[in-house]
mmCIF file of C-alpha atoms and ligand atoms in Angstrom:
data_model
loop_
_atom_site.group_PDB
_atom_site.id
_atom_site.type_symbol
_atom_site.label_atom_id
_atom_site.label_comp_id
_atom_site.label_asym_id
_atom_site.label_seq_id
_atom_site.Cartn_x
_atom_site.Cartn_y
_atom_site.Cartn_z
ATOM 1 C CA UNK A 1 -1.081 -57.595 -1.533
ATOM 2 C CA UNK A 2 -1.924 -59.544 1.595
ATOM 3 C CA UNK A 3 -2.218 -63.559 0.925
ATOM 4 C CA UNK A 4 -5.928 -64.638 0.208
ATOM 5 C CA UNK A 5 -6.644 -68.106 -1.010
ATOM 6 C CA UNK A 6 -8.775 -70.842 -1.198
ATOM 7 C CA UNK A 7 -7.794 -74.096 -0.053
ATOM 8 C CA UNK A 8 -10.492 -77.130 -1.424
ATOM 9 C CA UNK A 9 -11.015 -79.437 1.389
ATOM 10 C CA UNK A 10 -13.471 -81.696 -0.175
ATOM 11 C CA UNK A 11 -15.815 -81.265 -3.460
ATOM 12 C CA UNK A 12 -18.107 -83.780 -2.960
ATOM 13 C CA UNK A 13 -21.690 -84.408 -1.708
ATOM 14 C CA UNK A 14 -23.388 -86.469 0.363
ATOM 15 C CA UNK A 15 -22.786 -89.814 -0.757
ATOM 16 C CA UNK A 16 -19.575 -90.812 0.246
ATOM 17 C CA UNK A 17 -16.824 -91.677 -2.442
ATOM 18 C CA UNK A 18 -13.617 -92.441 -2.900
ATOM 19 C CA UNK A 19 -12.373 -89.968 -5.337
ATOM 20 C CA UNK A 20 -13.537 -86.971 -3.215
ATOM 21 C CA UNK A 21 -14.280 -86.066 0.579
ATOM 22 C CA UNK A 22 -17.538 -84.068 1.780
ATOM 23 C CA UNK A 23 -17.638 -80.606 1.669
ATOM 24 C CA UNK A 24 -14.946 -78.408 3.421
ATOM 25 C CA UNK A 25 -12.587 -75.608 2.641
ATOM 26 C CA UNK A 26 -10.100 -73.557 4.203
ATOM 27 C CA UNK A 27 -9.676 -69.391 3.371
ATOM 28 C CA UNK A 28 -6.706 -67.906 4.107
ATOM 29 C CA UNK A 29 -5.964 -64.061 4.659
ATOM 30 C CA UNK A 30 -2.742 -63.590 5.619
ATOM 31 C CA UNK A 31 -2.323 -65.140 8.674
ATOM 32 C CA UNK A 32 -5.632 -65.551 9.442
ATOM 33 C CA UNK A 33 -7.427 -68.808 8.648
ATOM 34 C CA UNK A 34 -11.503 -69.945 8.254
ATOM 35 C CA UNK A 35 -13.004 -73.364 7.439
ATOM 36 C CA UNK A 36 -16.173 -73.124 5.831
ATOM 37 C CA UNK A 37 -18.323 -76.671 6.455
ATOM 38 C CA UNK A 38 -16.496 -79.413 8.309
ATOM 39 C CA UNK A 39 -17.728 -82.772 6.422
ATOM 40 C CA UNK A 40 -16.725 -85.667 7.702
ATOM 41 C CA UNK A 41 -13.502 -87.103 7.736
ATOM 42 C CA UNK A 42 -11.668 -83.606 7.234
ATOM 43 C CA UNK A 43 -9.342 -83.902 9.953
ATOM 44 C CA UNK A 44 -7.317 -85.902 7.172
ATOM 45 C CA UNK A 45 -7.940 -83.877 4.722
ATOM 46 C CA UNK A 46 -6.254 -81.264 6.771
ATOM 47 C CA UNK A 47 -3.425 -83.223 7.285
ATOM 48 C CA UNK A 48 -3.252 -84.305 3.352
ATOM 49 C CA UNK A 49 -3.480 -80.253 2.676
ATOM 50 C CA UNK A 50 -0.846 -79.403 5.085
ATOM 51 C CA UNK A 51 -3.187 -77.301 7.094
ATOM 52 C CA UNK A 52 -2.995 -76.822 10.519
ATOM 53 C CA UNK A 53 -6.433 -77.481 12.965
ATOM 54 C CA UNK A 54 -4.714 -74.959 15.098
ATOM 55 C CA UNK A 55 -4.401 -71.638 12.914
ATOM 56 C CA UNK A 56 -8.394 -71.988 12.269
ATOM 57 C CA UNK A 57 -10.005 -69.190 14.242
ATOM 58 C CA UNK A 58 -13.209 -69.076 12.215
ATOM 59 C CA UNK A 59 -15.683 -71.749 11.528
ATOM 60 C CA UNK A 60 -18.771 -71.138 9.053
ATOM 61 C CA UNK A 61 -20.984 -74.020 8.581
ATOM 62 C CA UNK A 62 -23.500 -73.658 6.297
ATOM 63 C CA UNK A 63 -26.451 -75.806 7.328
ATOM 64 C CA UNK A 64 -27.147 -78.974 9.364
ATOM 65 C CA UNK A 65 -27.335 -81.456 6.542
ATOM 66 C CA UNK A 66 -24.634 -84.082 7.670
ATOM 67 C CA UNK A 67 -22.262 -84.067 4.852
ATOM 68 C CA UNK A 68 -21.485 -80.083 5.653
ATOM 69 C CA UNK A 69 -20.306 -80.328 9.897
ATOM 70 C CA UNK A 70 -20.242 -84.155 10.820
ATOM 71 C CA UNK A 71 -16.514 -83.686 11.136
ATOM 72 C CA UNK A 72 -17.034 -80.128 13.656
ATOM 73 C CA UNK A 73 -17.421 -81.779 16.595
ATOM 74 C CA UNK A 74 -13.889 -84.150 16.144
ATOM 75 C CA UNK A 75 -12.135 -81.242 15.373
ATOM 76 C CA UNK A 76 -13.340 -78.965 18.318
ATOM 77 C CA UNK A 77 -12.457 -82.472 20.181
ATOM 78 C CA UNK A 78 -8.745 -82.827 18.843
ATOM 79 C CA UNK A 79 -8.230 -79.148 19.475
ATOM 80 C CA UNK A 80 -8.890 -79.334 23.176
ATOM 81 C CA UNK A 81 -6.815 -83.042 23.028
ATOM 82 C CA UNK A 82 -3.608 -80.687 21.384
ATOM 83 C CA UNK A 83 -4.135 -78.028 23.977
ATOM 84 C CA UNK A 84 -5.554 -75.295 21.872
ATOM 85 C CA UNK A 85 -6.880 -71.929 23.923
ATOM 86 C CA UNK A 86 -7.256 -69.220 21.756
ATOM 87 C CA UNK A 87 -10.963 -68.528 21.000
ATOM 88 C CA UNK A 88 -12.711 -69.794 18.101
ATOM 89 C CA UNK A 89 -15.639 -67.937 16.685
ATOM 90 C CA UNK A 90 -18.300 -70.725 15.460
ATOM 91 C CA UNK A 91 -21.120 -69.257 12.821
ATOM 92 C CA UNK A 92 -23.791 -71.924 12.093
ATOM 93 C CA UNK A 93 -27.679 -72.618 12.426
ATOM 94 C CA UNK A 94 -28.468 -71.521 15.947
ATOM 95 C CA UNK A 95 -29.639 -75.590 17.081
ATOM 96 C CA UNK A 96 -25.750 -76.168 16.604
ATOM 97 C CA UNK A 97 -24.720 -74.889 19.385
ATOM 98 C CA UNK A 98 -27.501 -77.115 21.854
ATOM 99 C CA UNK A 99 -25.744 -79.947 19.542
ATOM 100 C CA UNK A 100 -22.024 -79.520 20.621
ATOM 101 C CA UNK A 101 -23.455 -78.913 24.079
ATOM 102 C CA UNK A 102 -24.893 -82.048 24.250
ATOM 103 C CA UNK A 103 -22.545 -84.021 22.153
ATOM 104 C CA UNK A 104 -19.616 -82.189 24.809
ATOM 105 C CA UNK A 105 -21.649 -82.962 28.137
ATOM 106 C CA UNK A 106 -22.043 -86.800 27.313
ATOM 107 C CA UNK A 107 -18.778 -86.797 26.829
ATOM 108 C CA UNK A 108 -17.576 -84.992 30.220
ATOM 109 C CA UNK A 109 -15.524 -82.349 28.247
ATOM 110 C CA UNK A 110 -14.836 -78.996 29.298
ATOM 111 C CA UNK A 111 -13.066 -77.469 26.377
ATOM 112 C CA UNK A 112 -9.792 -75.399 26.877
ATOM 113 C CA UNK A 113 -11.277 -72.547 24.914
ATOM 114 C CA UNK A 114 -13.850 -69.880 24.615
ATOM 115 C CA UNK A 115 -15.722 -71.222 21.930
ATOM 116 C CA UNK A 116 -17.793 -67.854 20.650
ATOM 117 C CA UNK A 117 -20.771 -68.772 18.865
ATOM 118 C CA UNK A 118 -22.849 -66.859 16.203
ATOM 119 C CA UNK A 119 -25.701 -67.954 15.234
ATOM 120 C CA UNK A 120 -26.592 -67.141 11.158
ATOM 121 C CA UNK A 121 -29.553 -64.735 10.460
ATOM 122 C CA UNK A 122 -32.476 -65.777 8.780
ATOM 123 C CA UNK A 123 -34.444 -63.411 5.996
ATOM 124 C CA UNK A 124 -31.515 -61.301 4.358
ATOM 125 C CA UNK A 125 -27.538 -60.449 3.521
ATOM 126 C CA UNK A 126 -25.878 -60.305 7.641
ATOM 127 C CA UNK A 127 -22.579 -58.608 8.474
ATOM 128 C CA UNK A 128 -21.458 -61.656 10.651
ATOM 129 C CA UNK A 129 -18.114 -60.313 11.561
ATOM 130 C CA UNK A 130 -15.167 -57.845 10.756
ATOM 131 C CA UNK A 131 -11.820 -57.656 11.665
ATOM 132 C CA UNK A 132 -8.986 -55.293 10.444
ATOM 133 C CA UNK A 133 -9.050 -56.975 7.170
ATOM 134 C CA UNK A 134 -12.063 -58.867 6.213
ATOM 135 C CA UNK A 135 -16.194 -58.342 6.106
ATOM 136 C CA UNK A 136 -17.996 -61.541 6.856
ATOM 137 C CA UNK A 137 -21.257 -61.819 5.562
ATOM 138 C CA UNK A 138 -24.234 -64.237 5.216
ATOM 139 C CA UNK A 139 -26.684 -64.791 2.789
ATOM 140 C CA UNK A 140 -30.264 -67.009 3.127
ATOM 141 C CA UNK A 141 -30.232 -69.785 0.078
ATOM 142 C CA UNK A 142 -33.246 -72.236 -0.945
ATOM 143 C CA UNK A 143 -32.725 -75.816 0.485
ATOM 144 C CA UNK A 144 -34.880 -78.362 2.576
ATOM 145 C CA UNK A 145 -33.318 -77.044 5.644
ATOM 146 C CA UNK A 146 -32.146 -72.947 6.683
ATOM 147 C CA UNK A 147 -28.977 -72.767 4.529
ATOM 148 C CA UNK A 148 -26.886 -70.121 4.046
ATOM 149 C CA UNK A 149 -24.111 -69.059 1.921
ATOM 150 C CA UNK A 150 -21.304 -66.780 2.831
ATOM 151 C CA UNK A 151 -19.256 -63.547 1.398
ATOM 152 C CA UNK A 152 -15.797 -62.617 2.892
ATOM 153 C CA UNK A 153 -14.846 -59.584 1.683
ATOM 154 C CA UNK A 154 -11.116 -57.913 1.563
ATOM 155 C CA UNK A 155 -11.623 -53.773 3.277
ATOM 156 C CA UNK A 156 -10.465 -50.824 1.629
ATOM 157 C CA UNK A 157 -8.593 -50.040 4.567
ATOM 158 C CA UNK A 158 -6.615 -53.509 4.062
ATOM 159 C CA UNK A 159 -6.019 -53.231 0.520
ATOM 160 C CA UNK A 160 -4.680 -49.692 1.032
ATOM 161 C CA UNK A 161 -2.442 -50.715 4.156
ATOM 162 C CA UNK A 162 -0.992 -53.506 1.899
ATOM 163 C CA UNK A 163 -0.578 -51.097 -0.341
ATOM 164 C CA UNK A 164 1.666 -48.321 0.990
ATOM 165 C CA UNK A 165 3.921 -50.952 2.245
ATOM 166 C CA UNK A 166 4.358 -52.468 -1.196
ATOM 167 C CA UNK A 167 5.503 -48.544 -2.368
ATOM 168 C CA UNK A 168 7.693 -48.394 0.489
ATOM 169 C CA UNK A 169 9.094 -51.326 -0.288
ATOM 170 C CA UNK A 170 9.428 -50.377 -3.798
ATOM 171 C CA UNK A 171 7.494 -53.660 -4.996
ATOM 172 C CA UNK A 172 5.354 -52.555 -8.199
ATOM 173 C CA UNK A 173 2.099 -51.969 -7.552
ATOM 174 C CA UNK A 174 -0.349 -54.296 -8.401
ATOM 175 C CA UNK A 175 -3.999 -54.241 -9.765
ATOM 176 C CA UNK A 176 -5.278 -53.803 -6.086
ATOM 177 C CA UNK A 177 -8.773 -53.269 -5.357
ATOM 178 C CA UNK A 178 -10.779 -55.211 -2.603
ATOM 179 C CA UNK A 179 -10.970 -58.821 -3.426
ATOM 180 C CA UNK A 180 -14.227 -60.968 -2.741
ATOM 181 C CA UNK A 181 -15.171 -64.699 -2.507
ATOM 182 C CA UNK A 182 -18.536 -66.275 -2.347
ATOM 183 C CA UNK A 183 -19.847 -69.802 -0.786
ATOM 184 C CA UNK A 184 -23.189 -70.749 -2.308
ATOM 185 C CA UNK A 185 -23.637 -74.114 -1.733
ATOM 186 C CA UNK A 186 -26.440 -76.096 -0.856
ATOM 187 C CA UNK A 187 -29.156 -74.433 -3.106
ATOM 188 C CA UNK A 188 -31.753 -74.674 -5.531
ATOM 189 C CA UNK A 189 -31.305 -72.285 -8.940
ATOM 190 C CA UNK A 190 -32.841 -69.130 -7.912
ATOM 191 C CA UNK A 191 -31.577 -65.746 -10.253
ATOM 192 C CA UNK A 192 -32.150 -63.485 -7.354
ATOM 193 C CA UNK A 193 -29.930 -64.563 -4.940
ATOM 194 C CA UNK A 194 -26.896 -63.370 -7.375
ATOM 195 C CA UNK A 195 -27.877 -59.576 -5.773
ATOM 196 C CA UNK A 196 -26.462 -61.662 -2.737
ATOM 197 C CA UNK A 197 -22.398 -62.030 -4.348
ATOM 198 C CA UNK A 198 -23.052 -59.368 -7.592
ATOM 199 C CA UNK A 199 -19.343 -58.515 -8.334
ATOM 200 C CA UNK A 200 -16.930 -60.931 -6.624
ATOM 201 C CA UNK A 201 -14.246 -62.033 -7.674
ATOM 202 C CA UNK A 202 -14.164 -65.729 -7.050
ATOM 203 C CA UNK A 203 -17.706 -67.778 -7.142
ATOM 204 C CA UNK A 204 -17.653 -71.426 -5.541
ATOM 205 C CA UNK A 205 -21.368 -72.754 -6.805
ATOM 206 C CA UNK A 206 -22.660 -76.172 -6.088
ATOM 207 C CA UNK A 207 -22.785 -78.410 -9.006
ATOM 208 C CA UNK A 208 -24.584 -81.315 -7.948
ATOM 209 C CA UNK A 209 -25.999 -82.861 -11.414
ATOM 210 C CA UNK A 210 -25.058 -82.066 -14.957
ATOM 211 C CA UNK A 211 -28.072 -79.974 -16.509
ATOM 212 C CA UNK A 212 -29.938 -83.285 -18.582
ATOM 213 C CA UNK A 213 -30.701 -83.717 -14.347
ATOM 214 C CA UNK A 214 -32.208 -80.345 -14.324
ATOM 215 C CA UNK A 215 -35.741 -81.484 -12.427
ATOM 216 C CA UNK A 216 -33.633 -83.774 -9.880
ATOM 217 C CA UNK A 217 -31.693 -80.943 -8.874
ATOM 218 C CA UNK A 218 -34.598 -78.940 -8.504
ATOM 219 C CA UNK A 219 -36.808 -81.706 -6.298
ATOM 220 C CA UNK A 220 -33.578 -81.960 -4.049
ATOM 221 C CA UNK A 221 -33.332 -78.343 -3.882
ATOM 222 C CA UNK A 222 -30.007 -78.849 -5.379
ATOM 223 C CA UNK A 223 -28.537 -77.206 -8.849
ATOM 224 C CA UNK A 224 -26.869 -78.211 -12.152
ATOM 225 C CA UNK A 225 -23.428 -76.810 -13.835
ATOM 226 C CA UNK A 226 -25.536 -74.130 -16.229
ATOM 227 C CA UNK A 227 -27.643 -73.055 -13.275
ATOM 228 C CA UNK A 228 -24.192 -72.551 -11.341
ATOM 229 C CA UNK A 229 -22.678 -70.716 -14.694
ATOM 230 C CA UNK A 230 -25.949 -68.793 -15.220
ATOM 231 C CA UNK A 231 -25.639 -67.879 -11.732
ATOM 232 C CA UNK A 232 -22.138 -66.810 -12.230
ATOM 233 C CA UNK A 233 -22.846 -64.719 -15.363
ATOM 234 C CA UNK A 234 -26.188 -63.258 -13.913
ATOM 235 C CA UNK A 235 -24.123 -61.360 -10.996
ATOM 236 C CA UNK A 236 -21.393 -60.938 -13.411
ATOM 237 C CA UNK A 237 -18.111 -62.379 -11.019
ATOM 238 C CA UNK A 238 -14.830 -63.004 -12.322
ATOM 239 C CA UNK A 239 -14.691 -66.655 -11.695
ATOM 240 C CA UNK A 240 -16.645 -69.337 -11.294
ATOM 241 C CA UNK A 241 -15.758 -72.941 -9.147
ATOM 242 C CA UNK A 242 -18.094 -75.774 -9.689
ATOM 243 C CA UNK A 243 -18.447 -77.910 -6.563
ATOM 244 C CA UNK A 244 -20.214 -79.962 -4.566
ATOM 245 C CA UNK A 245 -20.495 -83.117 -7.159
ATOM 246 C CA UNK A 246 -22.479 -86.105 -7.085
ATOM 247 C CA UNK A 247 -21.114 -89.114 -6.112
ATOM 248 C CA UNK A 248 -22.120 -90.586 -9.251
ATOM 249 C CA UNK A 249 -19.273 -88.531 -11.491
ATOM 250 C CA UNK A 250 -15.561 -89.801 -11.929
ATOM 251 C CA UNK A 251 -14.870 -87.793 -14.683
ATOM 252 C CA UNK A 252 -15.843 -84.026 -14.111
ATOM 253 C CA UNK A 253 -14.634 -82.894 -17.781
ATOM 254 C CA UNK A 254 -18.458 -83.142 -19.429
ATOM 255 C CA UNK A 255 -19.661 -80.856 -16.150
ATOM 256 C CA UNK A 256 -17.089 -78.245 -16.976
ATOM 257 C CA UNK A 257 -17.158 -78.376 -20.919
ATOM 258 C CA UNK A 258 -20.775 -77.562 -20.875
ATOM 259 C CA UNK A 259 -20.805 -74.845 -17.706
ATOM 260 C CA UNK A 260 -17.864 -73.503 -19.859
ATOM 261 C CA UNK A 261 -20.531 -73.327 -22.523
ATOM 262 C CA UNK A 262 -21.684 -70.372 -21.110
ATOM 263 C CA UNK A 263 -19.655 -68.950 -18.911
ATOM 264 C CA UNK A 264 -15.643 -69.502 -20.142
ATOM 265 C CA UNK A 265 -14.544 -68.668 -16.583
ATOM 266 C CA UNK A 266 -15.134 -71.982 -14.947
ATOM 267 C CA UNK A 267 -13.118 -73.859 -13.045
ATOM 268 C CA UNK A 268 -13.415 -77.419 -11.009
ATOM 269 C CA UNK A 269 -13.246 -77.051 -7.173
ATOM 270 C CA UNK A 270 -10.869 -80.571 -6.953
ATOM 271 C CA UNK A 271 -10.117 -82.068 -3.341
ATOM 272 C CA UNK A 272 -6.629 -80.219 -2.673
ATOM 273 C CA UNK A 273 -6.772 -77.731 -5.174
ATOM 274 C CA UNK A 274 -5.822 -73.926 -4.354
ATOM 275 C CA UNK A 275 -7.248 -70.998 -5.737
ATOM 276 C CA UNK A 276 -5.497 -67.138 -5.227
ATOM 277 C CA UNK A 277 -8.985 -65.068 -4.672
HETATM 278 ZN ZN1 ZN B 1 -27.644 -80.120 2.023
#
């Protein structure tokens, strides 16, 4: 089987704090590499993770909300500095783009590569993107601003490819069957959007609030640990990573004990932590 992992960047929201960065994470597929949300600050994360800037060739970013792409446009910036000039394919809200413009223009900076830019589709699921291994996909979610989460999804063809070469190889085969990993993060509880990840194998859910903070979350169009475990159960994945915590928790054990509650398969999505998808 081909490499695919999750690397957390940061797990936190937007308050800053000092026991976890803003949101960002890093999927890996063999060689191939994607950041999803670029918080501030995530160039040294990066460097903390041991992850290169440089093997990124896809960048998601979720929504506009500053704690989710403050850090994009220093790391398109250090890119050019380090003399990057393979493309990058940049998926966002479709006012980013006027955004890096501008913020590139002031600054007199003619980057060294294409950057290819694909703006997210409002109303419904969207094949973003596919490549010889992966399906990218985006999905609408229910925040203050257009939000969207995101699916990347192992092919047949890959698994099978990996597959053969395992036999002749003589490795023993493996459980293989197409892996899948979900981003849903920011969002409000809302059962139907499970029809949007139904299946996958590896769920990261924002966690915002612990559940006794039920009618915050909902006013900030945020959600709580059992929303993010009913959410998990409701479209029946495999496993479950709470992220995307408030500022306000050091100790994350009470958010997990009670998502665990009802759905055992939970995990904490901890700055630095990797997860095999
Ligand atoms: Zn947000």
């Amino acid at each position: 089987m081909n490499t695919f992992q999750l690397t957390i960047i940061g797990s936190g929201s937007a308050v800053p704090s000092s026991h976890r960065a803003a949101t960002s994470q890093v999927v890996q597929y063999d060689n191939k590499y994607i950041m999803i949300d670029c918080a501030e600050g995530t160039q040294m994360q990066l460097k903390r993770n041991k992850v290169s800037p440089m093997r990124i060739e896809h960048f998601f970013i979720s929504h506009l909300h500053g704690d989710h792409y403050f850090g994009l446009i220093g790391l398109i910036n250090t890119l050019h500095l380090i003399g990057k000039t393979s493309p990058i394919h940049l998926h966002g809200p479709a006012v980013l783009l006027d955004i890096i413009r501008l913020q590139l223009k002031a600054a007199d900076t003619t980057l060294r590569f294409p950057l290819l830019f694909h703006p997210l589709k409002e109303g419904c699921k969207h094949l973003m993107f596919e490549d010889e291994h992966l399906r990218y996909w985006s999905f609408p979610v229910v925040h203050r601003i257009p939000t969207w989460g995101f699916v990347f999804e192992e092919k047949q063809e890959a698994v099978e490819a990996a597959q053969s070469e395992m036999e002749e190889t003589a490795f023993q085969q493996q459980n293989c069957h197409p892996r899948s990993y979900a981003f849903c993060t920011d969002t409000a509880f809302r059962p139907e959007l499970a029809d949007y990840f139904r299946g996958v194998d590896l769920l990261y859910h924002e966690s915002t609030f612990e559940h006794h903070l039920a009618k915050t979350a909902e006013a900030t169009f945020h959600s709580t640990n059992v929303q993010a475990a009913e959410m998990a159960k409701a479209a029946e994945v495999k496993r479950l990573l709470l992220g995307h915590f408030s500022s306000r928790y050091t100790d994350l054990t009470p958010m997990l004990d009670e998502a665990r509650e009802l759905f055992q398969n939970t995990l904490l999505a901890l700055d630095g932590s990797i997860f095999d998808i």
